[in-house]
mmCIF file of N, CA, C and O in Angstrom:
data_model
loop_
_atom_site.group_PDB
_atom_site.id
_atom_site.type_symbol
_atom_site.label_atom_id
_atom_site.label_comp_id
_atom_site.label_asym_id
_atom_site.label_seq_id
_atom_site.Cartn_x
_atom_site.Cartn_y
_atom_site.Cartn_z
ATOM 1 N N UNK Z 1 7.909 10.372 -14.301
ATOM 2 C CA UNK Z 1 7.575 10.273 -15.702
ATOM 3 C C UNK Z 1 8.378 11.290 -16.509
ATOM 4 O O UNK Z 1 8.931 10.893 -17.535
ATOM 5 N N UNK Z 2 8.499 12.661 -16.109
ATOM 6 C CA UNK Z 2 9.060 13.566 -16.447
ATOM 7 C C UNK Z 2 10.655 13.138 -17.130
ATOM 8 O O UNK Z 2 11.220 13.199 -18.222
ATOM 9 N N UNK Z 3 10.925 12.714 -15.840
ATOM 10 C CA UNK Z 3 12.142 12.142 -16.102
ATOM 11 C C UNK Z 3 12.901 11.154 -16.665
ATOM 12 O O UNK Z 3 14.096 11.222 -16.953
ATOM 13 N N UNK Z 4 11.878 9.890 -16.860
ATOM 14 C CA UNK Z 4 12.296 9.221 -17.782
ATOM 15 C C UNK Z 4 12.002 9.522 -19.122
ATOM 16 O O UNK Z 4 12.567 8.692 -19.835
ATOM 17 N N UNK Z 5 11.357 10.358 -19.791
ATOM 18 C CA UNK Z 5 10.714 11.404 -20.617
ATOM 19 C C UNK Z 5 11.897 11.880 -20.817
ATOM 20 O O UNK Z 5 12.032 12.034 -22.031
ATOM 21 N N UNK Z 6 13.063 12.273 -20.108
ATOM 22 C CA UNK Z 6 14.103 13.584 -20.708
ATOM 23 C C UNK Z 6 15.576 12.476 -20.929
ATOM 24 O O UNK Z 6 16.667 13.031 -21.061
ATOM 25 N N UNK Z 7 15.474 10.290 -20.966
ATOM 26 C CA UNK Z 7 15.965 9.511 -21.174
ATOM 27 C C UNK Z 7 15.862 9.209 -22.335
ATOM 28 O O UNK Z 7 16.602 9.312 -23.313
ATOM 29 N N UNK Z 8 14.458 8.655 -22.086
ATOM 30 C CA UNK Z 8 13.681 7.754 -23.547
ATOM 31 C C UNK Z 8 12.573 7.668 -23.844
ATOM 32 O O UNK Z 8 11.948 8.217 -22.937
ATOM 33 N N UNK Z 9 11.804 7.255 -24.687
ATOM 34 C CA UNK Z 9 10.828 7.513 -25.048
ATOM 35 C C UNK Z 9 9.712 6.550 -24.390
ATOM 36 O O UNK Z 9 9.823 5.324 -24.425
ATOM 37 N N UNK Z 10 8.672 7.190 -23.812
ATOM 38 C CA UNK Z 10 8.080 6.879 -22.785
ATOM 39 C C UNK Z 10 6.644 7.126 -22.912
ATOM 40 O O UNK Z 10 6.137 8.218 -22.654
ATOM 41 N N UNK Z 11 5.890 5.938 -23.378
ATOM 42 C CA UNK Z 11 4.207 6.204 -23.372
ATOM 43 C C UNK Z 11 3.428 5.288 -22.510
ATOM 44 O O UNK Z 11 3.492 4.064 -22.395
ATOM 45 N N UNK Z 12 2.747 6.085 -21.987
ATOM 46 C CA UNK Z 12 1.460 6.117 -20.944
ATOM 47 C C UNK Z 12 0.518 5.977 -21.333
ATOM 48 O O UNK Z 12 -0.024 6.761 -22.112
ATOM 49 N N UNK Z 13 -0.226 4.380 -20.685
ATOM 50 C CA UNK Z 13 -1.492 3.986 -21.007
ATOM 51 C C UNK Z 13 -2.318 3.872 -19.493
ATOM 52 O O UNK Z 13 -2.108 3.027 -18.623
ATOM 53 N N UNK Z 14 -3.223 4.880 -19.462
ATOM 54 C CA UNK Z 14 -4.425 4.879 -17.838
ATOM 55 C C UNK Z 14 -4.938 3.634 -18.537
ATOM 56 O O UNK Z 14 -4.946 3.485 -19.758
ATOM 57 N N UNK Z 15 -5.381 2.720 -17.606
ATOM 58 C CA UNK Z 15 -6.397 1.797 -17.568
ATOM 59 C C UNK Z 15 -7.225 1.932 -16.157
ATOM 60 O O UNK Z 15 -6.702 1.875 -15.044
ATOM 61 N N UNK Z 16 -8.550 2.114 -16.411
ATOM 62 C CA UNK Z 16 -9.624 1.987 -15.332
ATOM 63 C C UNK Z 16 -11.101 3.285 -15.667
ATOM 64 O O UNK Z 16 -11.991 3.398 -14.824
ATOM 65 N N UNK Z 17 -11.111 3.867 -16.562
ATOM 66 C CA UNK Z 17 -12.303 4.472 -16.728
ATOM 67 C C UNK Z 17 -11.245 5.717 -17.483
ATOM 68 O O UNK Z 17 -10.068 5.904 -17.791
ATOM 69 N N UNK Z 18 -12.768 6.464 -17.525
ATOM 70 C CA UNK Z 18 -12.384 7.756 -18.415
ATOM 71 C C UNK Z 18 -11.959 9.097 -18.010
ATOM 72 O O UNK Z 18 -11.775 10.077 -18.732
ATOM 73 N N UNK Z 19 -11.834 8.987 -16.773
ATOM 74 C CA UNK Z 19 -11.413 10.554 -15.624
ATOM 75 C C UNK Z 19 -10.171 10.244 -15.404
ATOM 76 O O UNK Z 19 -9.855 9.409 -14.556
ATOM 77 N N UNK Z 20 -9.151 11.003 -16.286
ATOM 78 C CA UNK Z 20 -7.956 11.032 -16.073
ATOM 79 C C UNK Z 20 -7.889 11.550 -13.859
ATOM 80 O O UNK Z 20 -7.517 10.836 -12.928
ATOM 81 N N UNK Z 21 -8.515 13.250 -13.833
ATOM 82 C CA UNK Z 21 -8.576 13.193 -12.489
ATOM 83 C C UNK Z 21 -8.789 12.189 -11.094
ATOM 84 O O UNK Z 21 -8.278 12.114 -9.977
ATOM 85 N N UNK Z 22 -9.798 11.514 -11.820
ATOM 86 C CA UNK Z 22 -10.343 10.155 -10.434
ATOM 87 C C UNK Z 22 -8.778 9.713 -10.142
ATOM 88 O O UNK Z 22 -7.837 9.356 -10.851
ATOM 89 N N UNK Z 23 -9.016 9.947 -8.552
ATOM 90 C CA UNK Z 23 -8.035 9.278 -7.666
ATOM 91 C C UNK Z 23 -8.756 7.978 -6.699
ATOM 92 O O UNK Z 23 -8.181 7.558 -5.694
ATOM 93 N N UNK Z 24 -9.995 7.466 -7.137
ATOM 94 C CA UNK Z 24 -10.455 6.481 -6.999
ATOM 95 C C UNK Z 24 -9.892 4.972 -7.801
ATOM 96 O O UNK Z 24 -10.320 5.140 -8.943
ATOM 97 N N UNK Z 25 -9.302 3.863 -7.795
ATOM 98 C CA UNK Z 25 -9.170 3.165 -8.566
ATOM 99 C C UNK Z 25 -10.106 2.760 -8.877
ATOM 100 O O UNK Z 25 -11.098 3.160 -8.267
ATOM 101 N N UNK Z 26 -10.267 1.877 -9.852
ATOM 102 C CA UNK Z 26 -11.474 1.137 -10.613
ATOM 103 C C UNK Z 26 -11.659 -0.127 -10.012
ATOM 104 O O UNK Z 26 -10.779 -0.881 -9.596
ATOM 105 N N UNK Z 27 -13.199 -0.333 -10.001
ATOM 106 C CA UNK Z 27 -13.049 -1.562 -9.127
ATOM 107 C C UNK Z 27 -13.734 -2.796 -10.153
ATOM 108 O O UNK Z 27 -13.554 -3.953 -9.773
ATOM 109 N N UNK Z 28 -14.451 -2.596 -11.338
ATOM 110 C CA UNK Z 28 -14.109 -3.551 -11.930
ATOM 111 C C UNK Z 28 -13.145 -4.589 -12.505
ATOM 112 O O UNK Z 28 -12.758 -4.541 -13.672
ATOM 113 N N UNK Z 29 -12.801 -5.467 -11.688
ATOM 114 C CA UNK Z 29 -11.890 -6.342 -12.322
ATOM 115 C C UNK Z 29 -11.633 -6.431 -13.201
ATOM 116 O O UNK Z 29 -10.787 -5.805 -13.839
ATOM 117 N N UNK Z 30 -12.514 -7.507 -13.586
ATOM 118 C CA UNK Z 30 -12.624 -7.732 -15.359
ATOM 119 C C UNK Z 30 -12.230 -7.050 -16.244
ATOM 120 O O UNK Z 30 -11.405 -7.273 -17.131
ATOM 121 N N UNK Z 31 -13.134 -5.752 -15.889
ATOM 122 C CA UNK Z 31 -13.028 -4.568 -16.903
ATOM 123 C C UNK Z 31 -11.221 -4.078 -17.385
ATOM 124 O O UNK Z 31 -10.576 -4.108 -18.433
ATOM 125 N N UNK Z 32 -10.987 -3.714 -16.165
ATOM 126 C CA UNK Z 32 -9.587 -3.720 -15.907
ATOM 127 C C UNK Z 32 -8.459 -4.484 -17.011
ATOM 128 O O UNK Z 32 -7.794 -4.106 -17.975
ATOM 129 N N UNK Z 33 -8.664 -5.781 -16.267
ATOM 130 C CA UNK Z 33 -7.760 -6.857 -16.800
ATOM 131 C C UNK Z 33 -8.258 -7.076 -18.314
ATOM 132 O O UNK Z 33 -7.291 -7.444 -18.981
ATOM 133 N N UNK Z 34 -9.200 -6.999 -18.943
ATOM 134 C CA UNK Z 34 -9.865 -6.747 -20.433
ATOM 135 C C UNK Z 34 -8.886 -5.704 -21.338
ATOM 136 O O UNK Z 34 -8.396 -5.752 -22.466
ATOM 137 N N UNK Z 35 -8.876 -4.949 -20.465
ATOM 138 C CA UNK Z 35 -8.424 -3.760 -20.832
ATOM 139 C C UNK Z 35 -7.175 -3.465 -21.011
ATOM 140 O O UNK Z 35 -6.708 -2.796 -21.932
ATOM 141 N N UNK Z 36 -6.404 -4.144 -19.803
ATOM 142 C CA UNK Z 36 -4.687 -4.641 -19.691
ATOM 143 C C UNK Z 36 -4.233 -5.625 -20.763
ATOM 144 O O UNK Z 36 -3.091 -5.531 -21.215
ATOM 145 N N UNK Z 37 -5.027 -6.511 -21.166
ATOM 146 C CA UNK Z 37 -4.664 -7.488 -21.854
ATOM 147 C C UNK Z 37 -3.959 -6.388 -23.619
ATOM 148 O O UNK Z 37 -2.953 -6.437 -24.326
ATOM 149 N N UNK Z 38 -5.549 -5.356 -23.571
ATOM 150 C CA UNK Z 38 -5.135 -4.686 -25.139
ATOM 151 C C UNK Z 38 -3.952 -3.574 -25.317
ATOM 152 O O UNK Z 38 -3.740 -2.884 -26.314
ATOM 153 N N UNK Z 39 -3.238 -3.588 -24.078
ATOM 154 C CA UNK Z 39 -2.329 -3.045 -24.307
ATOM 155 C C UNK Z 39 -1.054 -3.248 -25.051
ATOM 156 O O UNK Z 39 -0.711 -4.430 -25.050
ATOM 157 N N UNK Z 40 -0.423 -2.615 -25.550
ATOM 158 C CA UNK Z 40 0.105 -2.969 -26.866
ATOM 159 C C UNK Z 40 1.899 -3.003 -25.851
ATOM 160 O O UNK Z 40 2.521 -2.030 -25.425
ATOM 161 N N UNK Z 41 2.213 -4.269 -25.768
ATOM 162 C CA UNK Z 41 3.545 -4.038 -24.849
ATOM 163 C C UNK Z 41 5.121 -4.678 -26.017
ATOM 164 O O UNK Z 41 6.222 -5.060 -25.619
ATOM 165 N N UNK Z 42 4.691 -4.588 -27.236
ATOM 166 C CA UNK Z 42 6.311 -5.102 -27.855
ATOM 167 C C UNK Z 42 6.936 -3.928 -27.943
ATOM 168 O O UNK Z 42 8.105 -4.210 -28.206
ATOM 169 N N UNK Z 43 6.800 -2.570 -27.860
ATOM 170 C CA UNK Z 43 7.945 -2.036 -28.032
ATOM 171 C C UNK Z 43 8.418 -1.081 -26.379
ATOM 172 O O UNK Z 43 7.922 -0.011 -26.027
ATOM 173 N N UNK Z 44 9.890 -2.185 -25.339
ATOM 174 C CA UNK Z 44 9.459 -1.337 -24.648
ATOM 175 C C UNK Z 44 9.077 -2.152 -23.501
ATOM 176 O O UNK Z 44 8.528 -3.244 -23.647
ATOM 177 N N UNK Z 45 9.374 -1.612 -22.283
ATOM 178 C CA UNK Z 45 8.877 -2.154 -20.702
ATOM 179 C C UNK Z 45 7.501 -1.365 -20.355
ATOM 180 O O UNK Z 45 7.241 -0.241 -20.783
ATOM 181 N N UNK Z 46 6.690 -2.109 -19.540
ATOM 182 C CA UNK Z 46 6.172 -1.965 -18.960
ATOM 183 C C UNK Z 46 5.552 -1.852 -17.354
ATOM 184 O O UNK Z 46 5.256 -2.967 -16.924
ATOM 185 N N UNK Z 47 5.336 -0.901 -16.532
ATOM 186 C CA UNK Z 47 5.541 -0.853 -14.934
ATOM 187 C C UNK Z 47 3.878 -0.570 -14.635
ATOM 188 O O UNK Z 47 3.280 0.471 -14.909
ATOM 189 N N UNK Z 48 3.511 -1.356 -14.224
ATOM 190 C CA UNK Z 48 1.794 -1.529 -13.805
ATOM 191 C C UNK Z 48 1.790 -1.430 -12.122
ATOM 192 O O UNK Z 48 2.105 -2.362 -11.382
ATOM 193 N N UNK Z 49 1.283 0.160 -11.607
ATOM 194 C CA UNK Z 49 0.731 -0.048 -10.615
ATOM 195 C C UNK Z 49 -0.642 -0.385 -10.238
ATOM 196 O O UNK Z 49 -1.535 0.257 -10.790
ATOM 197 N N UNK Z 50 -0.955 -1.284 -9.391
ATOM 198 C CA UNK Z 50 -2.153 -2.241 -8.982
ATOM 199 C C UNK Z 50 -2.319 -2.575 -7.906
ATOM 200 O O UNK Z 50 -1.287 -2.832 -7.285
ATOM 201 N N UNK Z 51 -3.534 -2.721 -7.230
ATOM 202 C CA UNK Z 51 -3.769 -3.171 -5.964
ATOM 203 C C UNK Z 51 -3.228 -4.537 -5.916
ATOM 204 O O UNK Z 51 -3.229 -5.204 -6.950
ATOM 205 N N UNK Z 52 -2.605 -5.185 -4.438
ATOM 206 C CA UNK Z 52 -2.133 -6.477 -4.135
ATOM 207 C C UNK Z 52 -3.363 -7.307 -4.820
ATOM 208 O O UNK Z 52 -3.078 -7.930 -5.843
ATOM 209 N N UNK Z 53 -3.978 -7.335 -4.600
ATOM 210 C CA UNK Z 53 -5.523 -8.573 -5.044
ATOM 211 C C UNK Z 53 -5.146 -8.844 -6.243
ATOM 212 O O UNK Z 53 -5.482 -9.946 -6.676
ATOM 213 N N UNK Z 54 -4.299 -7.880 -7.183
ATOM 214 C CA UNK Z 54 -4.455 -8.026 -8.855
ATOM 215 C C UNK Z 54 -3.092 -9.036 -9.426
ATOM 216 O O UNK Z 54 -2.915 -9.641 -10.483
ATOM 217 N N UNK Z 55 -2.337 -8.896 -8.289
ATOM 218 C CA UNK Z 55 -1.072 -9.253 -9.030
ATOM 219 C C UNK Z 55 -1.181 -10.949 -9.399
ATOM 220 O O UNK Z 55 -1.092 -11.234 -10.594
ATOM 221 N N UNK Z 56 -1.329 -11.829 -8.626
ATOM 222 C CA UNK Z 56 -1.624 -13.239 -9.437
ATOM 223 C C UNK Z 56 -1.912 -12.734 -10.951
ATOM 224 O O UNK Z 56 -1.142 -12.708 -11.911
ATOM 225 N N UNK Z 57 -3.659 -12.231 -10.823
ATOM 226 C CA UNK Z 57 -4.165 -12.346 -12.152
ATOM 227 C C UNK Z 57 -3.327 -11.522 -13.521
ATOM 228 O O UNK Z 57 -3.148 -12.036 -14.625
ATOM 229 N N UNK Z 58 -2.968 -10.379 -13.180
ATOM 230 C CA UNK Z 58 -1.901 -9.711 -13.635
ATOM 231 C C UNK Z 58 -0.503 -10.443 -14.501
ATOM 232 O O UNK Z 58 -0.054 -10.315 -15.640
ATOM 233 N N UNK Z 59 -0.034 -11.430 -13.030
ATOM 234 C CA UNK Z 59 0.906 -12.100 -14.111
ATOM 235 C C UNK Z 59 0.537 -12.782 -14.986
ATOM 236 O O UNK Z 59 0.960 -12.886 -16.137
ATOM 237 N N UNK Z 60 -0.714 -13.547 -14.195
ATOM 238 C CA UNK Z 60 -1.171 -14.774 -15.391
ATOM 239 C C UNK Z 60 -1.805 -14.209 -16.944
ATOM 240 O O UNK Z 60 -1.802 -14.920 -17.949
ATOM 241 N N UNK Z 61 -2.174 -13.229 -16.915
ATOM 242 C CA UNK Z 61 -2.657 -12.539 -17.932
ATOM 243 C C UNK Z 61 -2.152 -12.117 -19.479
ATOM 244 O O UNK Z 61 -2.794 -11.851 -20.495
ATOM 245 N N UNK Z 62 -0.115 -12.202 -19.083
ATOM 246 C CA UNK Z 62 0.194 -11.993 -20.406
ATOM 247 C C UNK Z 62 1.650 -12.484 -20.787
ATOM 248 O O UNK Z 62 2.432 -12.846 -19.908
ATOM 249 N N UNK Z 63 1.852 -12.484 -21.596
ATOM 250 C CA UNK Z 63 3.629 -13.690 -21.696
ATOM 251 C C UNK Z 63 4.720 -12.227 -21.657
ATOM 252 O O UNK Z 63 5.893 -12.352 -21.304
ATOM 253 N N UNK Z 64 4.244 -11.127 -21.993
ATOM 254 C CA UNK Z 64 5.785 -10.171 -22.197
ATOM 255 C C UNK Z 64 5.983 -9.788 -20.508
ATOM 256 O O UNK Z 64 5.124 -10.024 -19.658
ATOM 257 N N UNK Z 65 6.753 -9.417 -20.354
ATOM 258 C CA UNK Z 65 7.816 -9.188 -18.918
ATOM 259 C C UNK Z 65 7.048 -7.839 -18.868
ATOM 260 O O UNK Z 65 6.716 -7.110 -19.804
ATOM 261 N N UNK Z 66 6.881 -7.716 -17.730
ATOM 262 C CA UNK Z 66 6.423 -6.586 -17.113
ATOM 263 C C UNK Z 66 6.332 -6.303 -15.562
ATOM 264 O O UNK Z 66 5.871 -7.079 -14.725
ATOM 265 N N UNK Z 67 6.918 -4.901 -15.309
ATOM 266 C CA UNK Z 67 7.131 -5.091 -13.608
ATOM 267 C C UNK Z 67 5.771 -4.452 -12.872
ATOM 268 O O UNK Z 67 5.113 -3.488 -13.264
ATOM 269 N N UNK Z 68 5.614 -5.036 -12.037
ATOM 270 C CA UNK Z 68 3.963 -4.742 -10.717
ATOM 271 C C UNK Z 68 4.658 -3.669 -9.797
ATOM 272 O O UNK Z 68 5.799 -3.685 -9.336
ATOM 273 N N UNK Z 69 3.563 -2.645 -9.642
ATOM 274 C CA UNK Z 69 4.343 -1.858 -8.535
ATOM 275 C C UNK Z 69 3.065 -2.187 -7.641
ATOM 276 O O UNK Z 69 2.070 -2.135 -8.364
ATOM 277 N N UNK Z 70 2.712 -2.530 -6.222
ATOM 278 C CA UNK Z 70 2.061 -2.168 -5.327
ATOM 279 C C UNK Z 70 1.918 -1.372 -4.218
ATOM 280 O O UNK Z 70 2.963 -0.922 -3.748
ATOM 281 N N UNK Z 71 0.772 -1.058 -3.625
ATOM 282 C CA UNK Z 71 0.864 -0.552 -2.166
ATOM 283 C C UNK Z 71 2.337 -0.715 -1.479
ATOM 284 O O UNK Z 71 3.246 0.067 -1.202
ATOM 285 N N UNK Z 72 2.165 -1.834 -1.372
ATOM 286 C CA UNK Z 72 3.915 -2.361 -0.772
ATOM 287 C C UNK Z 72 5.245 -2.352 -1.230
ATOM 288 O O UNK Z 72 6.194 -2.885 -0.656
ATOM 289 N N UNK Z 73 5.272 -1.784 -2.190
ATOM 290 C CA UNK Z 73 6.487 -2.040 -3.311
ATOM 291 C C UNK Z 73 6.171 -2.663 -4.464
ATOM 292 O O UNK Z 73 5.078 -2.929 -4.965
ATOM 293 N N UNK Z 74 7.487 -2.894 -4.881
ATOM 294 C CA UNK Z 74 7.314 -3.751 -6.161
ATOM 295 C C UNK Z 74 6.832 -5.220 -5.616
ATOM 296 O O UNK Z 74 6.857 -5.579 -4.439
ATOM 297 N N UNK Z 75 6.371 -6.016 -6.781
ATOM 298 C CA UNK Z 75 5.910 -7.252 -6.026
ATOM 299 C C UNK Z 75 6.489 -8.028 -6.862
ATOM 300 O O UNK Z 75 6.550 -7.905 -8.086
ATOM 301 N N UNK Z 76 7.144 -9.254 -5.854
ATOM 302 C CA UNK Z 76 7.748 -9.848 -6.190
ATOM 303 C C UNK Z 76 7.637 -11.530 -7.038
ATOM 304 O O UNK Z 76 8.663 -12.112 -7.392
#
Protein backbone atom coordinates (compact mmCIF):
# COMPACT_ATOMS: atom_id res chain seq x y z
CA UNK A 1 0.00 0.00 0.00
CA UNK A 2 2.81 2.15 1.05
CA UNK A 3 4.07 1.87 -2.11
CA UNK A 4 1.65 2.36 -4.41
CA UNK A 5 0.91 5.47 -2.14
CA UNK A 6 4.52 6.95 -3.15
CA UNK A 7 2.95 6.23 -7.31
CA UNK A 8 -0.60 7.35 -7.13
CA UNK A 9 -3.23 8.12 -5.41
CA UNK A 10 -4.58 5.33 -3.55
CA UNK A 11 -7.80 4.92 -1.26
CA UNK A 12 -8.74 2.18 0.98
CA UNK A 13 -12.09 0.93 1.69
CA UNK A 14 -12.24 -2.17 4.82
CA UNK A 15 -15.42 -3.89 4.21
CA UNK A 16 -16.57 -6.44 6.97
CA UNK A 17 -17.29 -4.74 10.42
CA UNK A 18 -15.88 -2.02 12.48
CA UNK A 19 -12.37 -3.38 14.01
CA UNK A 20 -9.94 -2.17 11.76
CA UNK A 21 -7.58 -4.77 14.12
CA UNK A 22 -9.91 -8.07 13.62
CA UNK A 23 -7.87 -10.51 11.70
CA UNK A 24 -11.02 -12.57 11.66
CA UNK A 25 -12.90 -12.11 8.29
CA UNK A 26 -16.52 -11.40 8.34
CA UNK A 27 -18.72 -14.02 7.85
CA UNK A 28 -21.78 -12.37 6.93
CA UNK A 29 -22.26 -12.63 3.38
CA UNK A 30 -24.81 -10.50 2.59
CA UNK A 31 -23.64 -8.01 4.83
CA UNK A 32 -20.43 -7.99 3.02
CA UNK A 33 -21.58 -7.99 -0.54
CA UNK A 34 -24.31 -5.01 0.61
CA UNK A 35 -21.59 -3.29 1.53
CA UNK A 36 -19.24 -3.99 -1.64
CA UNK A 37 -21.89 -3.04 -3.85
CA UNK A 38 -21.67 0.89 -2.03
CA UNK A 39 -18.43 1.23 -2.86
CA UNK A 40 -17.76 4.04 -4.90
CA UNK A 41 -15.39 2.42 -7.87
CA UNK A 42 -15.40 5.28 -10.98
CA UNK A 43 -12.42 6.85 -10.13
CA UNK A 44 -9.66 4.28 -10.33
CA UNK A 45 -9.05 0.28 -9.96
CA UNK A 46 -10.05 -1.73 -7.64
CA UNK A 47 -8.20 -5.12 -5.93
CA UNK A 48 -10.68 -7.07 -3.52
CA UNK A 49 -9.20 -9.64 -1.34
CA UNK A 50 -11.88 -12.45 -0.52
CA UNK A 51 -12.39 -15.83 0.41
CA UNK A 52 -12.72 -18.41 -2.78
CA UNK A 53 -16.66 -18.96 -1.84
CA UNK A 54 -17.07 -15.08 -2.73
CA UNK A 55 -15.69 -14.76 -6.04
CA UNK A 56 -18.77 -15.94 -8.38
CA UNK A 57 -20.93 -13.59 -6.27
CA UNK A 58 -18.31 -10.87 -6.33
CA UNK A 59 -18.17 -10.80 -10.04
CA UNK A 60 -21.76 -10.98 -10.49
CA UNK A 61 -22.29 -8.11 -8.22
CA UNK A 62 -21.00 -5.14 -10.24
CA UNK A 63 -20.32 -3.96 -14.05
CA UNK A 64 -16.82 -1.83 -13.31
CA UNK A 65 -13.58 -4.11 -13.71
CA UNK A 66 -12.13 -5.06 -10.71
CA UNK A 67 -9.35 -7.59 -9.78
CA UNK A 68 -10.11 -10.67 -6.87
CA UNK A 69 -7.16 -11.55 -4.93
CA UNK A 70 -7.64 -15.00 -3.07
CA UNK A 71 -6.17 -17.52 -0.71
CA UNK A 72 -4.77 -18.90 -3.98
CA UNK A 73 -3.84 -16.00 -5.95
CA UNK A 74 -5.50 -13.88 -8.07
CA UNK A 75 -8.62 -15.53 -9.39
CA UNK A 76 -9.14 -15.99 -12.50
Amino acid sequence: MVEWQSQLEVRMNLIGGDSFLSIEPGQDKAALLAEWKQVDLKYGKAIVFAPEDLVEELRMSRQEPFLIVTEAGEAQ
